[in-house]
Coordinates of N, CA, C and O in Angstrom, one line a residue:
X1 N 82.3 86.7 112.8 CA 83.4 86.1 112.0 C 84.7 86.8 112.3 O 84.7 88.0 112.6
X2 N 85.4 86.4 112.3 CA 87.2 86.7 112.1 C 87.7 87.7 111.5 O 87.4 87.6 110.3
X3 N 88.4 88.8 111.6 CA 88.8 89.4 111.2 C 89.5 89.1 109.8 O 90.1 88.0 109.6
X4 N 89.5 90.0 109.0 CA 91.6 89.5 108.4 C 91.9 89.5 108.7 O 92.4 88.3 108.6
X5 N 92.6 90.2 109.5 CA 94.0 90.2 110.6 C 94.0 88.7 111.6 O 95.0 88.1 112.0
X6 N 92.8 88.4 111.9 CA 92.7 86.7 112.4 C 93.0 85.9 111.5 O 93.9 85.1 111.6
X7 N 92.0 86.1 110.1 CA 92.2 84.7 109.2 C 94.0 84.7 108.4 O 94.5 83.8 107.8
X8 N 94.8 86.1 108.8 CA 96.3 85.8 108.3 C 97.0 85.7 109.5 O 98.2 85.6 109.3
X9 N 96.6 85.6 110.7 CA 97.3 85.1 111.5 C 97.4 83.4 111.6 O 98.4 82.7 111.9
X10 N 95.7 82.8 111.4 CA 95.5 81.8 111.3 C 96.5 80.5 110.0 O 96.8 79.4 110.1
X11 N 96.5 81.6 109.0 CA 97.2 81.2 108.0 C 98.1 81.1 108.3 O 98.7 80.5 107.4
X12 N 99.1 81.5 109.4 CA 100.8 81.7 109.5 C 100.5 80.6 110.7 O 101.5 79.8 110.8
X13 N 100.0 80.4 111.1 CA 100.1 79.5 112.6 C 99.6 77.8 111.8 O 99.9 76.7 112.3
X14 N 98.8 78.1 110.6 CA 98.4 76.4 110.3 C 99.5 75.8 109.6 O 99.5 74.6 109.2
X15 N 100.9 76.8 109.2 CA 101.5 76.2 108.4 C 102.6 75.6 109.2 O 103.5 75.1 108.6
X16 N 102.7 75.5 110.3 CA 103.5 74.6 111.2 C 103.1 73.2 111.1 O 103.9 72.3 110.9
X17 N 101.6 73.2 111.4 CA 101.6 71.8 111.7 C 101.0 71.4 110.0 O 100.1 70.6 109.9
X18 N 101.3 71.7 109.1 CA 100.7 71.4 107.3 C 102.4 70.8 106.7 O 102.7 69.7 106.2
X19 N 103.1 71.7 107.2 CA 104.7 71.3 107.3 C 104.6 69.9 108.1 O 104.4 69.0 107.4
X20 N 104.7 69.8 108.9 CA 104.8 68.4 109.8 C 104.0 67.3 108.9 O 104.4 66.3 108.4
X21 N 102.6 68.1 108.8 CA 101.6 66.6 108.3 C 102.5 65.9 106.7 O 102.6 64.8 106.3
X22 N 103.0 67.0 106.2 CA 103.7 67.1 104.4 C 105.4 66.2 104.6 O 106.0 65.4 103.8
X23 N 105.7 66.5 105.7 CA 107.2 65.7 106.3 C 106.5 64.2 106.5 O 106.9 63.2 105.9
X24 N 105.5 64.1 107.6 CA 105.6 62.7 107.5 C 104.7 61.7 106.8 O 104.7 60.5 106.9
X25 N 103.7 62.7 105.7 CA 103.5 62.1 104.7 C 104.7 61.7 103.6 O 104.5 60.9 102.7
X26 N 105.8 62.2 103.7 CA 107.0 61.7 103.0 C 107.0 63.3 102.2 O 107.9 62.9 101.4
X27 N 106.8 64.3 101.8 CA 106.9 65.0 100.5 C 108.6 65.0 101.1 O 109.1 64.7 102.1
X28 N 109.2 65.8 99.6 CA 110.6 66.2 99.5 C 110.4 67.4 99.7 O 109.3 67.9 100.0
X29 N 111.7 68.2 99.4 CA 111.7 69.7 100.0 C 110.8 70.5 99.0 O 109.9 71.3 99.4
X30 N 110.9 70.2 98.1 CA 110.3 70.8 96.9 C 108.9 70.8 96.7 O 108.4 71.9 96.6
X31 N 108.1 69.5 96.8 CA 107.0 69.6 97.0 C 106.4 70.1 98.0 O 105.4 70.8 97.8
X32 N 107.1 69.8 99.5 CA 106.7 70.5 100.6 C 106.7 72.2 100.5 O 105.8 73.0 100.7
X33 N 107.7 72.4 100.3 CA 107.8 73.8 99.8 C 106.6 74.5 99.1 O 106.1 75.6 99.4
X34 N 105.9 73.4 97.9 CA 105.0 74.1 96.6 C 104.1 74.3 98.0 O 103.8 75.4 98.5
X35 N 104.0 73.1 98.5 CA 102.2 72.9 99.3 C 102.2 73.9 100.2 O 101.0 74.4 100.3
X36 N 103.1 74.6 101.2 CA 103.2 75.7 102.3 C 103.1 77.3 101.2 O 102.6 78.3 101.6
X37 N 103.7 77.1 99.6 CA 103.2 78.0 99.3 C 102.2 78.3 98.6 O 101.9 79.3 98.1
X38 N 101.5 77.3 98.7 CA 100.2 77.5 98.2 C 99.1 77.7 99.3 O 97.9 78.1 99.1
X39 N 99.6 77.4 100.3 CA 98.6 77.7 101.1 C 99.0 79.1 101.8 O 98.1 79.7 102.3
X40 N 100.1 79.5 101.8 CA 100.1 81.4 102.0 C 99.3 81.8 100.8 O 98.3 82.5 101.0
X41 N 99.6 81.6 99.8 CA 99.1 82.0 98.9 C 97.5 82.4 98.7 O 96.9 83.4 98.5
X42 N 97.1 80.8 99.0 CA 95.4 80.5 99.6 C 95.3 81.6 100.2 O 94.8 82.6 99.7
X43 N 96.0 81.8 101.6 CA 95.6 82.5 103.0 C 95.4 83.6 102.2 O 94.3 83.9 101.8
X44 N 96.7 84.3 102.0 CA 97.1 85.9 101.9 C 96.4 86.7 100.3 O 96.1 87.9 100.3
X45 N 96.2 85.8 99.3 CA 95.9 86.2 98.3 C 94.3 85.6 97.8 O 93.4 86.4 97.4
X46 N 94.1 84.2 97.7 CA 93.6 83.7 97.3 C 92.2 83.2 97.9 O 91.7 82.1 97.4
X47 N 91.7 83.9 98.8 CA 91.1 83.4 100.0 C 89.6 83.4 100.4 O 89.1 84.4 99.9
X48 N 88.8 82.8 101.1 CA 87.3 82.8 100.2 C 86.2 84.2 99.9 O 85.2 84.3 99.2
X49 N 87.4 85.3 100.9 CA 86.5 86.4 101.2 C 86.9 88.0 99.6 O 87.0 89.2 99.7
X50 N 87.0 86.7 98.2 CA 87.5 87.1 97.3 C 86.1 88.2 96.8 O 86.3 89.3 96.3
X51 N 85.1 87.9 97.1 CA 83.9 88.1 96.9 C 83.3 89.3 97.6 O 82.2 89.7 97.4
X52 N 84.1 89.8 98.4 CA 83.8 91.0 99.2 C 84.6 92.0 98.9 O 84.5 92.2 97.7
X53 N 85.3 92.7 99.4 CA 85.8 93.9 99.7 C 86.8 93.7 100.9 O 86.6 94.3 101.9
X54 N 87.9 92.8 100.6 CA 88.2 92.3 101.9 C 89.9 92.6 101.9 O 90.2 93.6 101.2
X55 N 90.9 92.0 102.6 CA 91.9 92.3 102.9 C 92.8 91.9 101.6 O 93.7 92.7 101.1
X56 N 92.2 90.0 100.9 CA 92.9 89.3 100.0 C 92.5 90.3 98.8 O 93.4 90.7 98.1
X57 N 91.3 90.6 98.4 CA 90.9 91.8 97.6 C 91.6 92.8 97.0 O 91.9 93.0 95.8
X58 N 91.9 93.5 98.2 CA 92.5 94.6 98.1 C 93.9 94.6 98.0 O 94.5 95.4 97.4
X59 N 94.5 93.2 98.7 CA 96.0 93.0 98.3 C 96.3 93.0 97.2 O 97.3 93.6 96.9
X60 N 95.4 92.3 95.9 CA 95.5 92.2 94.1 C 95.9 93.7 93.9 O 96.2 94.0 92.7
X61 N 96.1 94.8 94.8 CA 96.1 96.1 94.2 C 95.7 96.7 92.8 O 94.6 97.2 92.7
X62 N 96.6 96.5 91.8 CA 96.0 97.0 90.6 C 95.4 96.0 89.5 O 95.1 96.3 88.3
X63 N 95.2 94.8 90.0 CA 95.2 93.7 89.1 C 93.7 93.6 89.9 O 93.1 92.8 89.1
X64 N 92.7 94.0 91.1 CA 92.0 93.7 91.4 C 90.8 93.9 91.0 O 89.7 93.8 91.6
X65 N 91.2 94.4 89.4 CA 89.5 94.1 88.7 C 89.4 93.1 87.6 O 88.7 93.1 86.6
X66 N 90.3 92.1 88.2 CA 89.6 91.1 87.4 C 88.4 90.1 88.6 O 87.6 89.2 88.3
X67 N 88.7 90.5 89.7 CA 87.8 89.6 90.7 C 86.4 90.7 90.6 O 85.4 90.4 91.3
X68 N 86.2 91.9 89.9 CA 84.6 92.4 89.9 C 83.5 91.7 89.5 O 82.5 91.7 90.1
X69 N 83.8 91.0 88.2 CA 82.9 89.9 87.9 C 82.7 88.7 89.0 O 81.5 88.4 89.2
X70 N 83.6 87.9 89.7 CA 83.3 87.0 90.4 C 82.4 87.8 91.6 O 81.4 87.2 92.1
X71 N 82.8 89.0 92.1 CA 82.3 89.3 93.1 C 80.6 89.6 92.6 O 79.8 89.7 93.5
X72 N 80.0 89.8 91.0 CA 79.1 89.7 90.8 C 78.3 88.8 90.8 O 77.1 88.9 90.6
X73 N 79.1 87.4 91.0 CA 78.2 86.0 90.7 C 77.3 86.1 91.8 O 76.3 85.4 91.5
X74 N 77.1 86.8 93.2 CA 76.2 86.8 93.9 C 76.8 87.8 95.3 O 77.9 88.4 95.3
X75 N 76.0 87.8 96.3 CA 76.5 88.5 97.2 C 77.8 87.7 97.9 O 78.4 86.7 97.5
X76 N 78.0 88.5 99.2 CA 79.2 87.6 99.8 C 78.8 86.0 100.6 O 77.8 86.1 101.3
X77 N 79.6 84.3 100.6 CA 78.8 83.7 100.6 C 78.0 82.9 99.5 O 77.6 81.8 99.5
X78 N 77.9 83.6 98.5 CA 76.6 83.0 97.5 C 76.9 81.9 97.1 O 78.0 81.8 96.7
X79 N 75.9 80.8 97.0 CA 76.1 79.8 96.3 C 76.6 79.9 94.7 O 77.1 79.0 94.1
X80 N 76.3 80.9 94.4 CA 77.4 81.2 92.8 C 78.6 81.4 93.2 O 79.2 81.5 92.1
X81 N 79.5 81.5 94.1 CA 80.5 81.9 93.9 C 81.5 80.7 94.8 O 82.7 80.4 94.9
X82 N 80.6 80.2 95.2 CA 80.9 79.0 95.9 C 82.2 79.4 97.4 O 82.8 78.6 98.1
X83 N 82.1 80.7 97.4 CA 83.1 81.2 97.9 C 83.6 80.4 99.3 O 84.8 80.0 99.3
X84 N 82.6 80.2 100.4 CA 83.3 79.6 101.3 C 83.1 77.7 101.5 O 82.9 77.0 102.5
X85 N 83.1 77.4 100.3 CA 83.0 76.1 100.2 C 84.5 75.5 100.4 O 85.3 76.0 99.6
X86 N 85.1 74.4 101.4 CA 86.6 74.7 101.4 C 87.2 74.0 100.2 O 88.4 74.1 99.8
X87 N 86.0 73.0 99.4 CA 87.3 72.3 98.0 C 86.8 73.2 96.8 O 87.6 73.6 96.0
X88 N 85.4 73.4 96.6 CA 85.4 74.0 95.4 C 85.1 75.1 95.2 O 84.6 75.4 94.1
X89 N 85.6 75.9 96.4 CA 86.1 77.3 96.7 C 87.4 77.9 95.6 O 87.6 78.7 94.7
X90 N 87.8 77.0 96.5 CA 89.2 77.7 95.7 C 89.6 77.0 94.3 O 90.4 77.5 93.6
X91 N 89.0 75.8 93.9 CA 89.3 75.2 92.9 C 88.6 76.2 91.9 O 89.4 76.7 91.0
X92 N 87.1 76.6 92.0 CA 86.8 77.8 91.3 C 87.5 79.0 91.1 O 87.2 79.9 90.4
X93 N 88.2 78.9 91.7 CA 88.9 80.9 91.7 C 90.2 80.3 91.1 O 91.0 81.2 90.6
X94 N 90.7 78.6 90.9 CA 92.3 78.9 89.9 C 91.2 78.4 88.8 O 91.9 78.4 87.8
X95 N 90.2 78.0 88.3 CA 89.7 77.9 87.2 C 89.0 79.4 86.4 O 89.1 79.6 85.2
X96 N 88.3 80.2 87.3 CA 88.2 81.9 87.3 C 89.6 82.2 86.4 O 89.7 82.3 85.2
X97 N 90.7 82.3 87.4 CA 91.7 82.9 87.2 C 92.4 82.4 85.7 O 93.3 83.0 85.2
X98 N 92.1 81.6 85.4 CA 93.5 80.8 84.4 C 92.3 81.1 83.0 O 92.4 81.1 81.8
X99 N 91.2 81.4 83.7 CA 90.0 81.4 82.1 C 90.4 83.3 82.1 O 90.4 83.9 81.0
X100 N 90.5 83.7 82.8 CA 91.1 85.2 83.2 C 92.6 85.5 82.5 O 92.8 86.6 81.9
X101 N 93.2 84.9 82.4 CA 94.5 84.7 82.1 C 94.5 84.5 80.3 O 94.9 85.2 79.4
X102 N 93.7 83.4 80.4 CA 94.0 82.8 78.8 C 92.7 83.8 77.9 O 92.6 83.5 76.7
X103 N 91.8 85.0 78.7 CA 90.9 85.8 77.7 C 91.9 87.2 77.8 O 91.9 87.9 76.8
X104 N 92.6 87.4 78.6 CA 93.5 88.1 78.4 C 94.8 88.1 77.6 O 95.3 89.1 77.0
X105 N 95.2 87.1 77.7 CA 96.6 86.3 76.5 C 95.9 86.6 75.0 O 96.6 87.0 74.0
X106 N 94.4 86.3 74.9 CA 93.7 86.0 73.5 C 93.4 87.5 73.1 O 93.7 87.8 72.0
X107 N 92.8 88.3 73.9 CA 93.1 89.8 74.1 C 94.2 90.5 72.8 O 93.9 91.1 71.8
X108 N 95.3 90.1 73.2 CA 96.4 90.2 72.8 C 96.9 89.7 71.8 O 98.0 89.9 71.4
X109 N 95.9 88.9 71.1 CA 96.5 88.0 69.9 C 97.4 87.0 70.2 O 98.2 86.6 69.3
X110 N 97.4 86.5 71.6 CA 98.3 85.2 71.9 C 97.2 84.1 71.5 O 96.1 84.4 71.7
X111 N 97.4 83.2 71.2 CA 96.2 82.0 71.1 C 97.0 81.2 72.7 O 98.1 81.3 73.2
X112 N 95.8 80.3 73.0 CA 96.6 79.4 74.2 C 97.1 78.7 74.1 O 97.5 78.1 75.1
X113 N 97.6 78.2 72.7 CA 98.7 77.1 72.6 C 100.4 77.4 72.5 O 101.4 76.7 72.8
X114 N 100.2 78.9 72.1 CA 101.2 79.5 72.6 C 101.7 79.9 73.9 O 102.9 80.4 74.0
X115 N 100.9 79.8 75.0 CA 101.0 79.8 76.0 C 101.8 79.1 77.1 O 102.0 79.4 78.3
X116 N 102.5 77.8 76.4 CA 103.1 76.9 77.1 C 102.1 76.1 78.3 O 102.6 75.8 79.4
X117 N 100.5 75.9 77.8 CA 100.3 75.2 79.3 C 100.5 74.2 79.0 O 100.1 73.5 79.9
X118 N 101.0 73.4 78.2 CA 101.5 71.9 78.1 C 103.1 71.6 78.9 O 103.5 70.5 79.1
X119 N 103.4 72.4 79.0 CA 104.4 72.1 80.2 C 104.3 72.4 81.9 O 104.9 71.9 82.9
X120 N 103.0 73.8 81.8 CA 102.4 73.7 83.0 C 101.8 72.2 83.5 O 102.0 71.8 84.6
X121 N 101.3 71.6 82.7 CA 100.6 70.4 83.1 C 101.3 69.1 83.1 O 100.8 68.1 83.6
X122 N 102.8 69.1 82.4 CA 103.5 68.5 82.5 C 103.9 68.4 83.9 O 104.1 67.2 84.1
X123 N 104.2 69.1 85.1 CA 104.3 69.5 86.1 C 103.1 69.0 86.9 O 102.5 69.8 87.7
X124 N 102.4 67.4 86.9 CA 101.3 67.3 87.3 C 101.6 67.5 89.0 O 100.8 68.2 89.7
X125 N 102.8 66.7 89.7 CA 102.5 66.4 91.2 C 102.6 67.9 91.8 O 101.7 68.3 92.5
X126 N 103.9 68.8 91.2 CA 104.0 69.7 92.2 C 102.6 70.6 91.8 O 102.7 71.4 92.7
X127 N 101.5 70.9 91.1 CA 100.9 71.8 90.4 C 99.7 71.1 91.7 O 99.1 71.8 92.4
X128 N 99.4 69.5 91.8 CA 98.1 68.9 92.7 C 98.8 69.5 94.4 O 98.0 69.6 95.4
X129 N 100.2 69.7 94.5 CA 100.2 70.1 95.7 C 100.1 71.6 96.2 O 99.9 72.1 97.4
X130 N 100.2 72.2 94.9 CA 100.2 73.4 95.6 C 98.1 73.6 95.6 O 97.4 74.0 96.5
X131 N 97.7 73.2 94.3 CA 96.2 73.6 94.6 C 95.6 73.0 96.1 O 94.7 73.4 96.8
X132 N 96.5 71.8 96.2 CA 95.9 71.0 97.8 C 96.4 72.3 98.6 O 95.6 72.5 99.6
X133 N 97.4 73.1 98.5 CA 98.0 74.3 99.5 C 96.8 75.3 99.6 O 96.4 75.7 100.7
X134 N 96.2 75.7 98.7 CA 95.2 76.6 98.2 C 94.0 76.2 99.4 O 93.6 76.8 100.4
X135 N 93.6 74.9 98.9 CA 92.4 74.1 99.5 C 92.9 74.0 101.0 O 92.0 74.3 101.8
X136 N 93.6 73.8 101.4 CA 93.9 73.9 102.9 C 93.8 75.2 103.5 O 93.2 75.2 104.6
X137 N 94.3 76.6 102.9 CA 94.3 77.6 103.1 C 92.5 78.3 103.3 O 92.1 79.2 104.0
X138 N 92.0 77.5 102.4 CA 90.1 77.9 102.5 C 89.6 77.0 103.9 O 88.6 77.1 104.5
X139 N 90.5 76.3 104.0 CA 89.4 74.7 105.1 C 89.6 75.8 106.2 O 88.8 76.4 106.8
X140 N 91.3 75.9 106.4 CA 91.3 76.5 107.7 C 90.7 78.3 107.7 O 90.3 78.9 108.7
X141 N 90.7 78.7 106.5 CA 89.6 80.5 106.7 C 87.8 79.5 107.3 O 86.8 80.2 107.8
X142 N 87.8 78.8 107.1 CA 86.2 78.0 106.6 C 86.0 77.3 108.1 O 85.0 77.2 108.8
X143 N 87.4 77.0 108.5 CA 87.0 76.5 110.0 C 86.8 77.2 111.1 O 86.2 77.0 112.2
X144 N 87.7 78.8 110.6 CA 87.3 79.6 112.0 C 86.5 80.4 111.8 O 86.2 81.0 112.8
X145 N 85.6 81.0 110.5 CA 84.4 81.1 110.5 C 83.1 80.0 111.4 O 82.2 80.3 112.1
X146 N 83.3 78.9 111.0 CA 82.9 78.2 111.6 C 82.8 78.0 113.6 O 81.8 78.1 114.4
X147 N 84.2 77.7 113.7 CA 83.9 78.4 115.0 C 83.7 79.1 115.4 O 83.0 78.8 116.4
X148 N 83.9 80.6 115.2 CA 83.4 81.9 115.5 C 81.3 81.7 115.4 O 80.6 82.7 115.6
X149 N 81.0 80.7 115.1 CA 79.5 80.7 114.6 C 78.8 79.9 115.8 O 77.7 80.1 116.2
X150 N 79.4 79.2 116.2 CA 79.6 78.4 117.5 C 78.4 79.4 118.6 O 78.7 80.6 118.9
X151 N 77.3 78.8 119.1 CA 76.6 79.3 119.9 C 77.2 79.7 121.0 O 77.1 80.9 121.3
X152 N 77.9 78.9 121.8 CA 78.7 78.8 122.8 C 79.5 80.0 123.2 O 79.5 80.5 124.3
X153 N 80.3 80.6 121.9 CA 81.5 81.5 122.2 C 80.6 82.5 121.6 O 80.7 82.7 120.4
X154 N 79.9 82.9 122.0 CA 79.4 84.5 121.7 C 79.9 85.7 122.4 O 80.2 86.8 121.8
X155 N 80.1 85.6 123.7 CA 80.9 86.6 124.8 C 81.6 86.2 124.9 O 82.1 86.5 126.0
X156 N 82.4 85.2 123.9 CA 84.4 85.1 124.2 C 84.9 85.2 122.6 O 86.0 84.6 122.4
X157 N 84.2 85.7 121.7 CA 84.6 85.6 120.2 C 85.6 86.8 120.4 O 86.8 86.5 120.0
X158 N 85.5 87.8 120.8 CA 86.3 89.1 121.0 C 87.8 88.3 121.6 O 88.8 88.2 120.9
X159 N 87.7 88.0 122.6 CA 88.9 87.3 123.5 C 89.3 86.5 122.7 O 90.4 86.9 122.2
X160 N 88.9 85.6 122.3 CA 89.5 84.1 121.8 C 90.7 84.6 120.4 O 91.9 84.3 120.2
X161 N 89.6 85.4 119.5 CA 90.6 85.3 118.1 C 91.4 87.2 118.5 O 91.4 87.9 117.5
X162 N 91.7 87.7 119.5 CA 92.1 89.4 119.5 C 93.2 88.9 120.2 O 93.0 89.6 121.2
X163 N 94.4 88.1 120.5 CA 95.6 87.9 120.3 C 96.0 87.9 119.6 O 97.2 87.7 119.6

């Protein structure tokens, strides 16, 4: 499999052509903008190898024990955690995260109506493009795992992704 240092290089190199595909699907700057940042975001923070001990992991720095529990749903991989699945991968980790968010807000004596998500969701298109950013960010960690698995490139996996 790919390093991190592969899967964030991969992440900076897919957003060239995610930019083009988002231009001539029509988005505006705005939306195009959400969807490229959601998929750094995917790449750099949010990414399937949430479940290990990994680069995106360790980036959460002090905020990174709220991912101990998910990393308990099973090993790395596990069908509980759905981790390298590329749609309901990451759809699980903003639904993790926001149930993470709103036991924490409650924590505190915030209830979630005080929360203002009725204006988050008021925000439907740009909010479906950035999770589509997220989900693109897992397809392409999910595709060079994939390749890397490839019988073929066994004695060129070192070469291929060590630029």
């Amino acid at each position: 499999m790919p390093s991190g240092k592969t899967h964030d290089k991969l992440t900076l190199y897919s957003c060239l052509p995610l930019a083009l595909g988002g231009f001539c699907f029509g988005l505006d700057g705005i939306l195009l903008s959400t969807l490229l940042a959601g998929h750094l975001f995917g790449g750099f923070m949010f990414g399937p190898d949430l479940d290990s001990k990994s680069l995106p992991y360790k980036r959460w720095g002090l905020l990174r024990f709220i991912w101990k529990p998910y990393q308990s749903l099973g090993g790395h991989r596990s069908f509980a955690s759905q981790s390298h699945d590329s749609l309901f991968g990451p759809v699980l980790r903003l639904i993790y995260v926001g149930l993470i968010v709103v036991l924490i807000f409650s924590f505190f004596g915030i209830p979630p109506k005080d929360l203002g998500l009725e204006r988050v969701f008021s925000l439907k298109e740009p909010l479906c493009w950035l999770v589509l950013g997220t989900v693109s960010a897992s397809f392409v960690h999910h595709l060079a795992d994939w390749v890397m698995a490839l019988p073929g490139l066994k004695g060129r996996r070192r070469k291929l992704f060590s630029r």
